[in-house]
Tab-separated table of N, CA, C and O in Angstrom:
chain	number	residue	atom	x	y	z
A	21	MET	N	326.489	220.639	82.668
A	21	MET	CA	326.375	221.648	81.634
A	21	MET	C	326.735	222.999	82.198
A	21	MET	O	326.390	223.314	83.321
A	22	THR	N	327.237	223.766	81.399
A	22	THR	CA	327.580	225.103	81.832
A	22	THR	C	326.432	226.026	81.527
A	22	THR	O	325.519	225.687	80.762
A	23	ASN	N	326.488	227.165	82.126
A	23	ASN	CA	325.407	228.126	81.959
A	23	ASN	C	325.283	228.570	80.507
A	23	ASN	O	324.197	228.783	80.009
A	24	GLY	N	326.340	228.669	79.828
A	24	GLY	CA	326.309	229.092	78.434
A	24	GLY	C	325.712	228.043	77.536
A	24	GLY	O	325.064	228.330	76.546
A	25	ALA	N	325.913	226.765	77.863
A	25	ALA	CA	325.392	225.673	77.044
A	25	ALA	C	323.882	225.596	77.156
A	25	ALA	O	323.203	225.202	76.223
A	26	HIS	N	323.350	225.955	78.296
A	26	HIS	CA	321.907	225.913	78.502
A	26	HIS	C	321.207	226.974	77.645
A	26	HIS	O	320.085	226.764	77.191
A	27	ASN	N	321.832	228.056	77.411
A	27	ASN	CA	321.227	229.126	76.624
A	27	ASN	C	321.210	228.797	75.136
A	27	ASN	O	320.490	229.435	74.383
A	28	LYS	N	321.951	227.817	74.707
A	28	LYS	CA	322.021	227.466	73.300
A	28	LYS	C	320.818	226.652	72.853
A	28	LYS	O	320.572	226.517	71.656
A	29	ILE	N	320.037	226.082	73.848
A	29	ILE	CA	318.890	225.254	73.494
A	29	ILE	C	317.675	226.141	73.338
A	29	ILE	O	317.325	226.931	74.204
A	30	LYS	N	317.011	225.970	72.165
A	30	LYS	CA	315.787	226.724	71.910
A	30	LYS	C	314.677	225.737	71.611
A	30	LYS	O	314.901	224.681	71.033
A	31	GLN	N	313.486	226.091	72.008
A	31	GLN	CA	312.335	225.257	71.722
A	31	GLN	C	311.784	225.615	70.351
A	31	GLN	O	311.779	226.792	69.956
A	32	LEU	N	311.300	224.597	69.714
A	32	LEU	CA	310.681	224.814	68.424
A	32	LEU	C	309.262	225.298	68.632
A	32	LEU	O	308.574	224.870	69.552
A	33	ASP	N	308.840	226.167	67.793
A	33	ASP	CA	307.466	226.674	67.891
A	33	ASP	C	306.666	226.065	66.757
A	33	ASP	O	306.450	226.687	65.725
A	34	ASN	N	306.224	224.814	66.959
A	34	ASN	CA	305.390	224.161	65.957
A	34	ASN	C	304.209	223.507	66.661
A	34	ASN	O	304.069	223.547	67.877
A	35	ASP	N	303.344	222.862	65.904
A	35	ASP	CA	302.124	222.262	66.469
A	35	ASP	C	302.440	221.149	67.470
A	35	ASP	O	301.802	221.035	68.511
A	36	TYR	N	303.407	220.325	67.148
A	36	TYR	CA	303.754	219.215	68.028
A	36	TYR	C	304.257	219.706	69.385
A	36	TYR	O	303.829	219.203	70.425
A	37	SER	N	305.162	220.685	69.381
A	37	SER	CA	305.706	221.183	70.649
A	37	SER	C	304.624	221.879	71.480
A	37	SER	O	304.598	221.776	72.700
A	38	ARG	N	303.707	222.567	70.770
A	38	ARG	CA	302.591	223.192	71.498
A	38	ARG	C	301.668	222.124	72.091
A	38	ARG	O	301.170	222.266	73.212
A	39	GLN	N	301.468	221.054	71.342
A	39	GLN	CA	300.607	219.981	71.839
A	39	GLN	C	301.255	219.295	73.050
A	39	GLN	O	300.581	219.004	74.041
A	40	VAL	N	302.545	219.043	73.017
A	40	VAL	CA	303.245	218.427	74.144
A	40	VAL	C	303.188	219.352	75.353
A	40	VAL	O	302.932	218.914	76.492
A	41	ALA	N	303.413	220.661	75.142
A	41	ALA	CA	303.346	221.624	76.246
A	41	ALA	C	301.938	221.669	76.813
A	41	ALA	O	301.740	221.748	78.033
A	42	SER	N	300.914	221.603	75.950
A	42	SER	CA	299.516	221.608	76.401
A	42	SER	C	299.212	220.336	77.194
A	42	SER	O	298.532	220.380	78.220
A	43	ASN	N	299.706	219.193	76.735
A	43	ASN	CA	299.494	217.926	77.455
A	43	ASN	C	300.156	217.979	78.833
A	43	ASN	O	299.583	217.519	79.824
A	44	GLN	N	301.375	218.529	78.888
A	44	GLN	CA	302.060	218.646	80.178
A	44	GLN	C	301.293	219.584	81.103
A	44	GLN	O	301.141	219.311	82.294
A	45	HIS	N	300.787	220.681	80.560
A	45	HIS	CA	300.010	221.622	81.375
A	45	HIS	C	298.720	220.947	81.869
A	45	HIS	O	298.327	221.096	83.038
A	46	GLY	N	298.052	220.173	81.009
A	46	GLY	CA	296.834	219.454	81.389
A	46	GLY	C	297.120	218.413	82.453
A	46	GLY	O	296.349	218.232	83.405
A	47	TYR	N	298.259	217.704	82.295
A	47	TYR	CA	298.650	216.704	83.285
A	47	TYR	C	298.896	217.366	84.643
A	47	TYR	O	298.460	216.856	85.676
A	48	GLN	N	299.589	218.492	84.613
A	48	GLN	CA	299.839	219.208	85.868
A	48	GLN	C	298.544	219.700	86.484
A	48	GLN	O	298.362	219.650	87.712
A	49	GLN	N	297.602	220.161	85.675
A	49	GLN	CA	296.306	220.622	86.194
A	49	GLN	C	295.533	219.460	86.820
A	49	GLN	O	294.943	219.608	87.883
A	50	ARG	N	295.531	218.297	86.150
A	50	ARG	CA	294.842	217.132	86.700
A	50	ARG	C	295.492	216.684	88.008
A	50	ARG	O	294.808	216.330	88.968
A	51	ARG	N	296.814	216.690	88.060
A	51	ARG	CA	297.524	216.325	89.275
A	51	ARG	C	297.197	217.281	90.417
A	51	ARG	O	296.946	216.871	91.558
A	52	LEU	N	297.148	218.561	90.118
A	52	LEU	CA	296.789	219.569	91.115
A	52	LEU	C	295.350	219.380	91.585
A	52	LEU	O	295.056	219.477	92.785
A	53	GLN	N	294.460	219.051	90.649
A	53	GLN	CA	293.051	218.828	90.998
A	53	GLN	C	292.904	217.592	91.895
A	53	GLN	O	292.147	217.599	92.873
A	54	VAL	N	293.646	216.520	91.589
A	54	VAL	CA	293.599	215.306	92.412
A	54	VAL	C	294.127	215.607	93.810
A	54	VAL	O	293.549	215.174	94.813
A	55	ARG	N	295.196	216.372	93.890
A	55	ARG	CA	295.740	216.739	95.199
A	55	ARG	C	294.761	217.582	95.994
A	55	ARG	O	294.618	217.403	97.208
A	56	ARG	N	294.073	218.493	95.347
A	56	ARG	CA	293.059	219.323	96.041
A	56	ARG	C	291.931	218.447	96.572
A	56	ARG	O	291.494	218.607	97.711
A	57	ARG	N	291.437	217.522	95.711
A	57	ARG	CA	290.351	216.635	96.147
A	57	ARG	C	290.794	215.776	97.327
A	57	ARG	O	290.055	215.579	98.277
A	58	ARG	N	292.000	215.253	97.238
A	58	ARG	CA	292.534	214.429	98.311
A	58	ARG	C	292.642	215.233	99.604
A	58	ARG	O	292.269	214.759	100.676
A	59	PHE	N	293.130	216.464	99.518
A	59	PHE	CA	293.249	217.334	100.691
A	59	PHE	C	291.876	217.630	101.285
A	59	PHE	O	291.687	217.535	102.508
A	60	ILE	N	290.908	217.952	100.432
A	60	ILE	CA	289.544	218.245	100.916
A	60	ILE	C	288.935	217.004	101.575
A	60	ILE	O	288.292	217.087	102.620
A	61	THR	N	289.173	215.827	100.984
A	61	THR	CA	288.638	214.589	101.562
A	61	THR	C	289.264	214.316	102.924
A	61	THR	O	288.558	213.959	103.882
A	62	ILE	N	290.568	214.486	103.029
A	62	ILE	CA	291.250	214.248	104.311
A	62	ILE	C	290.752	215.217	105.369
A	62	ILE	O	290.465	214.836	106.506
A	63	VAL	N	290.608	216.498	105.002
A	63	VAL	CA	290.109	217.498	105.953
A	63	VAL	C	288.675	217.174	106.358
A	63	VAL	O	288.310	217.280	107.544
A	64	ALA	N	287.844	216.742	105.409
A	64	ALA	CA	286.448	216.408	105.730
A	64	ALA	C	286.381	215.207	106.671
A	64	ALA	O	285.613	215.208	107.644
A	65	VAL	N	287.184	214.170	106.413
A	65	VAL	CA	287.181	212.989	107.279
A	65	VAL	C	287.687	213.358	108.670
A	65	VAL	O	287.096	212.958	109.684
A	66	PHE	N	288.748	214.146	108.723
A	66	PHE	CA	289.273	214.586	110.011
A	66	PHE	C	288.236	215.416	110.769
A	66	PHE	O	288.039	215.242	111.974
A	67	GLY	N	287.552	216.313	110.065
A	67	GLY	CA	286.509	217.131	110.704
A	67	GLY	C	285.359	216.278	111.214
A	67	GLY	O	284.849	216.495	112.319
A	68	ALA	N	284.954	215.275	110.420
A	68	ALA	CA	283.868	214.392	110.851
A	68	ALA	C	284.285	213.600	112.095
A	68	ALA	O	283.498	213.452	113.045
A	69	LEU	N	285.510	213.087	112.088
A	69	LEU	CA	285.999	212.355	113.267
A	69	LEU	C	286.086	213.264	114.485
A	69	LEU	O	285.747	212.857	115.601
A	70	LEU	N	286.531	214.485	114.276
A	70	LEU	CA	286.624	215.448	115.375
A	70	LEU	C	285.237	215.733	115.956
A	70	LEU	O	285.061	215.753	117.176
A	71	LEU	N	284.241	215.927	115.087
A	71	LEU	CA	282.875	216.147	115.571
A	71	LEU	C	282.341	214.921	116.307
A	71	LEU	O	281.721	215.050	117.371
A	72	PHE	N	282.570	213.745	115.752
A	72	PHE	CA	282.071	212.521	116.368
A	72	PHE	C	282.663	212.327	117.758
A	72	PHE	O	281.942	212.106	118.731
A	73	PHE	N	283.999	212.409	117.855
A	73	PHE	CA	284.630	212.194	119.154
A	73	PHE	C	284.345	213.331	120.121
A	73	PHE	O	284.261	213.116	121.331
A	74	GLY	N	284.178	214.541	119.620
A	74	GLY	CA	283.792	215.656	120.490
A	74	GLY	C	282.414	215.422	121.082
A	74	GLY	O	282.189	215.643	122.276
A	75	PHE	N	281.477	214.961	120.245
A	75	PHE	CA	280.134	214.654	120.737
A	75	PHE	C	280.184	213.538	121.771
A	75	PHE	O	279.515	213.605	122.801
A	76	GLN	N	280.975	212.496	121.502
A	76	GLN	CA	281.106	211.393	122.446
A	76	GLN	C	281.673	211.875	123.781
A	76	GLN	O	281.213	211.458	124.845
A	77	LEU	N	282.658	212.753	123.712
A	77	LEU	CA	283.274	213.275	124.932
A	77	LEU	C	282.266	214.074	125.753
A	77	LEU	O	282.152	213.899	126.968
A	78	ILE	N	281.508	214.941	125.096
A	78	ILE	CA	280.511	215.754	125.798
A	78	ILE	C	279.416	214.855	126.379
A	78	ILE	O	278.991	215.034	127.528
A	79	ASN	N	278.974	213.886	125.603
A	79	ASN	CA	277.923	212.970	126.062
A	79	ASN	C	278.409	212.145	127.260
A	79	ASN	O	277.669	211.956	128.237
A	80	THR	N	279.637	211.679	127.207
A	80	THR	CA	280.194	210.900	128.312
A	80	THR	C	280.337	211.739	129.570
A	80	THR	O	280.033	211.280	130.671
A	81	ARG	N	280.760	212.978	129.397
A	81	ARG	CA	280.905	213.866	130.556
A	81	ARG	C	279.541	214.136	131.206
A	81	ARG	O	279.419	214.153	132.436
A	82	ALA	N	278.506	214.323	130.383
A	82	ALA	CA	277.165	214.559	130.926
A	82	ALA	C	276.678	213.332	131.691
A	82	ALA	O	276.112	213.444	132.779
A	83	SER	N	276.898	212.110	131.120
A	83	SER	CA	276.462	210.923	131.853
A	83	SER	C	277.260	210.718	133.125
A	83	SER	O	276.714	210.258	134.119
A	84	LEU	N	278.534	211.079	133.113
A	84	LEU	CA	279.347	210.970	134.329
A	84	LEU	C	278.803	211.875	135.425
A	84	LEU	O	278.713	211.473	136.589
A	85	GLN	N	278.402	213.083	135.060
A	85	GLN	CA	277.828	213.986	136.058
A	85	GLN	C	276.520	213.426	136.609
A	85	GLN	O	276.252	213.509	137.808
A	86	GLY	N	275.701	212.827	135.744
A	86	GLY	CA	274.458	212.206	136.203
A	86	GLY	C	274.719	211.061	137.165
A	86	GLY	O	274.053	210.927	138.193
A	87	VAL	N	275.702	210.244	136.834
A	87	VAL	CA	276.042	209.117	137.708
A	87	VAL	C	276.595	209.624	139.041
A	87	VAL	O	276.268	209.084	140.101
A	88	ASN	N	277.421	210.679	138.999
A	88	ASN	CA	277.946	211.250	140.240
A	88	ASN	C	276.820	211.777	141.124
A	88	ASN	O	276.865	211.640	142.349
A	89	ARG	N	275.816	212.401	140.503
A	89	ARG	CA	274.660	212.872	141.288
A	89	ARG	C	273.921	211.702	141.917
A	89	ARG	O	273.513	211.757	143.079
A	90	GLN	N	273.735	210.622	141.167
A	90	GLN	CA	273.052	209.448	141.709
A	90	GLN	C	273.859	208.828	142.849
A	90	GLN	O	273.281	208.383	143.844
A	91	VAL	N	275.169	208.798	142.705
A	91	VAL	CA	276.023	208.248	143.769
A	91	VAL	C	275.890	209.094	145.030
A	91	VAL	O	275.774	208.563	146.140
A	92	ALA	N	275.902	210.421	144.872
A	92	ALA	CA	275.770	211.306	146.037
A	92	ALA	C	274.423	211.083	146.727
A	92	ALA	O	274.348	211.008	147.961
A	93	THR	N	273.355	210.978	145.941
A	93	THR	CA	272.024	210.736	146.507
A	93	THR	C	271.980	209.388	147.216
A	93	THR	O	271.431	209.277	148.321
A	94	SER	N	272.581	208.384	146.615
A	94	SER	CA	272.596	207.048	147.232
A	94	SER	C	273.406	207.054	148.524
A	94	SER	O	273.031	206.363	149.487
A	95	GLN	N	274.482	207.816	148.558
A	95	GLN	CA	275.275	207.882	149.792
A	95	GLN	C	274.486	208.554	150.912
A	95	GLN	O	274.563	208.132	152.068
A	96	VAL	N	273.719	209.589	150.578
A	96	VAL	CA	272.886	210.245	151.591
A	96	VAL	C	271.851	209.253	152.120
A	96	VAL	O	271.650	209.137	153.337
A	97	LYS	N	271.219	208.516	151.208
A	97	LYS	CA	270.222	207.520	151.636
A	97	LYS	C	270.878	206.420	152.476
A	97	LYS	O	270.299	205.949	153.447
A	98	LEU	N	272.079	206.011	152.100
A	98	LEU	CA	272.792	204.988	152.859
A	98	LEU	C	273.110	205.475	154.268
A	98	LEU	O	272.927	204.731	155.243
A	99	ASN	N	273.561	206.713	154.386
A	99	ASN	CA	273.842	207.267	155.715
A	99	ASN	C	272.587	207.336	156.569
A	99	ASN	O	272.620	207.040	157.768
A	100	GLN	N	271.464	207.720	155.946
A	100	GLN	CA	270.196	207.764	156.684
A	100	GLN	C	269.796	206.356	157.136
A	100	GLN	O	269.337	206.158	158.265
A	101	ALA	N	269.969	205.387	156.257
A	101	ALA	CA	269.608	204.004	156.607
A	101	ALA	C	270.512	203.476	157.719
A	101	ALA	O	270.044	202.775	158.626
A	102	ARG	N	271.795	203.829	157.677
A	102	ARG	CA	272.710	203.396	158.732
A	102	ARG	C	272.328	204.016	160.071
A	102	ARG	O	272.359	203.344	161.105
A	103	THR	N	271.967	205.309	160.046
A	103	THR	CA	271.542	205.972	161.272
A	103	THR	C	270.284	205.308	161.823
A	103	THR	O	270.188	205.031	163.030
A	104	GLN	N	269.323	205.032	160.963
A	104	GLN	CA	268.086	204.358	161.373
A	104	GLN	C	268.395	202.966	161.920
A	104	GLN	O	267.827	202.553	162.938
A	105	HIS	N	269.306	202.268	161.273
A	105	HIS	CA	269.691	200.926	161.723
A	105	HIS	C	270.309	200.990	163.124
A	105	HIS	O	269.995	200.153	163.988
A	106	THR	N	271.176	201.974	163.349
A	106	THR	CA	271.805	202.130	164.666
A	106	THR	C	270.749	202.407	165.728
A	106	THR	O	270.793	201.829	166.824
A	107	LYS	N	269.801	203.282	165.413
A	107	LYS	CA	268.725	203.589	166.367
A	107	LYS	C	267.908	202.340	166.682
A	107	LYS	O	267.564	202.082	167.845
A	108	LEU	N	267.582	201.574	165.656
A	108	LEU	CA	266.776	200.373	165.869
A	108	LEU	C	267.537	199.319	166.684
A	108	LEU	O	266.951	198.647	167.537
A	109	GLU	N	268.836	199.191	166.424
A	109	GLU	CA	269.611	198.232	167.221
A	109	GLU	C	269.683	198.661	168.683
A	109	GLU	O	269.605	197.821	169.587
A	110	THR	N	269.814	199.978	168.933
A	110	THR	CA	269.814	200.485	170.303
A	110	THR	C	268.476	200.182	170.960
A	110	THR	O	268.417	199.759	172.124
A	111	GLN	N	267.400	200.392	170.215
A	111	GLN	CA	266.065	200.130	170.746
A	111	GLN	C	265.892	198.634	171.049
A	111	GLN	O	265.285	198.265	172.064
A	112	ILE	N	266.425	197.770	170.217
A	112	ILE	CA	266.323	196.317	170.464
A	112	ILE	C	267.069	195.952	171.743
A	112	ILE	O	266.571	195.177	172.576
A	113	LYS	N	268.266	196.524	171.909
A	113	LYS	CA	269.033	196.241	173.127
A	113	LYS	C	268.277	196.723	174.360
A	113	LYS	O	268.261	196.048	175.399
A	114	GLN	N	267.636	197.894	174.253
A	114	GLN	CA	266.884	198.432	175.393
A	114	GLN	C	265.663	197.568	175.678
A	114	GLN	O	265.298	197.371	176.843
A	115	LEU	N	265.008	197.068	174.657
A	115	LEU	CA	263.832	196.230	174.872
A	115	LEU	C	264.201	194.889	175.497
A	115	LEU	O	263.367	194.245	176.134
A	116	ASN	N	265.438	194.473	175.334
A	116	ASN	CA	265.887	193.244	175.992
A	116	ASN	C	266.240	193.485	177.460
A	116	ASN	O	266.387	192.532	178.217
A	117	ASN	N	266.328	194.730	177.876
A	117	ASN	CA	266.624	195.089	179.265
A	117	ASN	C	265.304	195.124	180.040
A	117	ASN	O	264.383	195.856	179.682
A	118	LYS	N	265.198	194.343	181.132
A	118	LYS	CA	263.947	194.251	181.896
A	118	LYS	C	263.562	195.577	182.547
A	118	LYS	O	262.388	195.951	182.549
A	119	ASP	N	264.525	196.309	183.114
A	119	ASP	CA	264.218	197.581	183.775
A	119	ASP	C	263.648	198.597	182.781
A	119	ASP	O	262.664	199.284	183.056
A	120	TYR	N	264.264	198.682	181.619
A	120	TYR	CA	263.778	199.622	180.608
A	120	TYR	C	262.380	199.227	180.152
A	120	TYR	O	261.507	200.071	179.977
A	121	LEU	N	262.166	197.950	179.958
A	121	LEU	CA	260.867	197.475	179.501
A	121	LEU	C	259.778	197.781	180.536
A	121	LEU	O	258.672	198.206	180.168
A	122	GLN	N	260.098	197.636	181.820
A	122	GLN	CA	259.110	197.969	182.849
A	122	GLN	C	258.809	199.460	182.854
A	122	GLN	O	257.657	199.865	182.955
A	123	LYS	N	259.838	200.307	182.721
A	123	LYS	CA	259.615	201.769	182.674
A	123	LYS	C	258.775	202.145	181.463
A	123	LYS	O	257.890	202.997	181.544
A	124	LEU	N	259.048	201.502	180.350
A	124	LEU	CA	258.296	201.795	179.129
A	124	LEU	C	256.827	201.413	179.308
A	124	LEU	O	255.931	202.190	178.956
A	125	LEU	N	256.569	200.243	179.841
A	125	LEU	CA	255.184	199.809	180.052
A	125	LEU	C	254.459	200.715	181.049
A	125	LEU	O	253.289	201.040	180.858
A	126	ARG	N	255.149	201.130	182.081
A	126	ARG	CA	254.523	201.986	183.092
A	126	ARG	C	254.195	203.357	182.504
A	126	ARG	O	253.121	203.897	182.746
A	127	SER	N	255.102	203.945	181.751
A	127	SER	CA	254.873	205.301	181.253
A	127	SER	C	253.932	205.318	180.047
A	127	SER	O	253.049	206.161	179.948
A	128	LYS	N	254.131	204.419	179.128
A	128	LYS	CA	253.376	204.482	177.882
A	128	LYS	C	251.980	203.885	178.023
A	128	LYS	O	251.014	204.407	177.468
A	129	TYR	N	251.874	202.790	178.738
A	129	TYR	CA	250.595	202.079	178.818
A	129	TYR	C	249.953	202.163	180.201
A	129	TYR	O	248.981	201.462	180.457
A	130	ASP	N	250.481	202.996	181.081
A	130	ASP	CA	249.965	203.160	182.446
A	130	ASP	C	249.819	201.812	183.159
A	130	ASP	O	248.831	201.528	183.814
A	131	TYR	N	250.811	200.982	183.019
A	131	TYR	CA	250.820	199.673	183.654
A	131	TYR	C	251.267	199.836	185.104
A	131	TYR	O	252.222	200.530	185.402
A	132	THR	N	250.550	199.169	186.009
A	132	THR	CA	250.912	199.218	187.429
A	132	THR	C	250.940	197.811	187.990
A	132	THR	O	250.297	196.889	187.468
A	133	LYS	N	251.696	197.680	189.032
A	133	LYS	CA	251.742	196.390	189.714
A	133	LYS	C	250.487	196.278	190.578
A	133	LYS	O	249.831	197.269	190.870
A	134	THR	N	250.173	195.109	191.016
A	134	THR	CA	248.986	194.924	191.851
A	134	THR	C	249.203	195.630	193.188
A	134	THR	O	250.273	195.537	193.787
A	135	GLY	N	248.217	196.405	193.584
A	135	GLY	CA	248.267	197.136	194.845
A	135	GLY	C	248.987	198.470	194.722
A	135	GLY	O	249.149	199.173	195.712
A	136	GLU	N	249.414	198.839	193.565
A	136	GLU	CA	250.147	200.092	193.386
A	136	GLU	C	249.164	201.162	192.918
A	136	GLU	O	248.298	200.906	192.101
A	137	THR	N	249.328	202.414	193.448
A	137	THR	CA	248.457	203.519	193.068
A	137	THR	C	249.298	204.589	192.380
A	137	THR	O	250.369	204.957	192.847
A	138	VAL	N	248.779	205.105	191.267
A	138	VAL	CA	249.505	206.134	190.513
A	138	VAL	C	248.812	207.460	190.757
A	138	VAL	O	247.598	207.587	190.615
A	139	TYR	N	249.591	208.469	191.168
A	139	TYR	CA	249.056	209.808	191.399
A	139	TYR	C	249.567	210.721	190.294
A	139	TYR	O	250.754	210.770	190.011
A	140	SER	N	248.660	211.468	189.710
A	140	SER	CA	249.036	212.402	188.668
A	140	SER	C	248.969	213.811	189.232
A	140	SER	O	247.934	214.252	189.715
A	141	LEU	N	250.071	214.535	189.163
A	141	LEU	CA	250.138	215.902	189.669
A	141	LEU	C	249.952	216.881	188.505
A	141	LEU	O	250.320	216.587	187.371
A	142	PRO	N	249.402	218.114	188.815
A	142	PRO	CA	249.135	219.045	187.712
A	142	PRO	C	250.411	219.516	186.997
A	142	PRO	O	250.403	219.712	185.798
A	143	ASN	N	251.503	219.722	187.702
A	143	ASN	CA	252.737	220.196	187.062
A	143	ASN	C	253.593	219.037	186.533
A	143	ASN	O	254.688	219.264	186.028
A	144	ASP	N	253.114	217.850	186.671
A	144	ASP	CA	253.867	216.684	186.248
A	144	ASP	C	253.654	216.468	184.757
A	144	ASP	O	252.550	216.181	184.306
A	145	ASN	N	254.716	216.635	183.977
A	145	ASN	CA	254.640	216.343	182.539
A	145	ASN	C	255.105	214.907	182.359
A	145	ASN	O	256.281	214.603	182.500
A	146	ALA	N	254.165	214.077	182.096
A	146	ALA	CA	254.494	212.665	181.944
A	146	ALA	C	255.248	212.481	180.634
A	146	ALA	O	254.678	212.391	179.572
A	147	SER	N	256.541	212.472	180.765
A	147	SER	CA	257.355	212.325	179.550
A	147	SER	C	257.546	210.855	179.255
A	147	SER	O	257.555	210.013	180.142
A	148	ASP	N	257.747	210.586	178.030
A	148	ASP	CA	257.907	209.199	177.586
A	148	ASP	C	259.296	208.716	177.966
A	148	ASP	O	260.278	209.452	177.876
A	149	VAL	N	259.412	207.482	178.364
A	149	VAL	CA	260.701	206.928	178.767
A	149	VAL	C	261.622	206.839	177.554
A	149	VAL	O	262.834	206.970	177.661
A	150	THR	N	261.039	206.641	176.386
A	150	THR	CA	261.872	206.496	175.178
A	150	THR	C	262.567	207.786	174.828
A	150	THR	O	263.562	207.760	174.095
A	151	ALA	N	262.098	208.920	175.332
A	151	ALA	CA	262.760	210.193	175.065
A	151	ALA	C	264.037	210.306	175.851
A	151	ALA	O	264.885	211.120	175.526
A	152	ASN	N	264.184	209.556	176.950
A	152	ASN	CA	265.405	209.609	177.800
A	152	ASN	C	266.537	208.919	177.121
A	152	ASN	O	266.538	207.971	176.518
């Protein structure tokens, strides 16, 4: 159609044409209202999911920090237990040594051989053999 042909069409101004125009306007309003509701619903669902996953992320991060603290504490305890274990194994090896065992008995329990005399001097600090 040409531009001039479009200007030749006029709308009738009667009850029927007004009713059709009103129905079209109502249809457009309902369509706009449905689109608004749909948009609000999508935004609400997205916001709820965002809050849910945000809470999960924060909660998971907090539990991870708690677990990391427990791991650090357990590692400290493990190192202490390993150190204690090493000391005890050294002590077991020393107790299996006859010379060490005799020195320990002599110093700690004042054990002497038959016919042996022990003299205690005033400046003599009787130190324990286990300290050596």
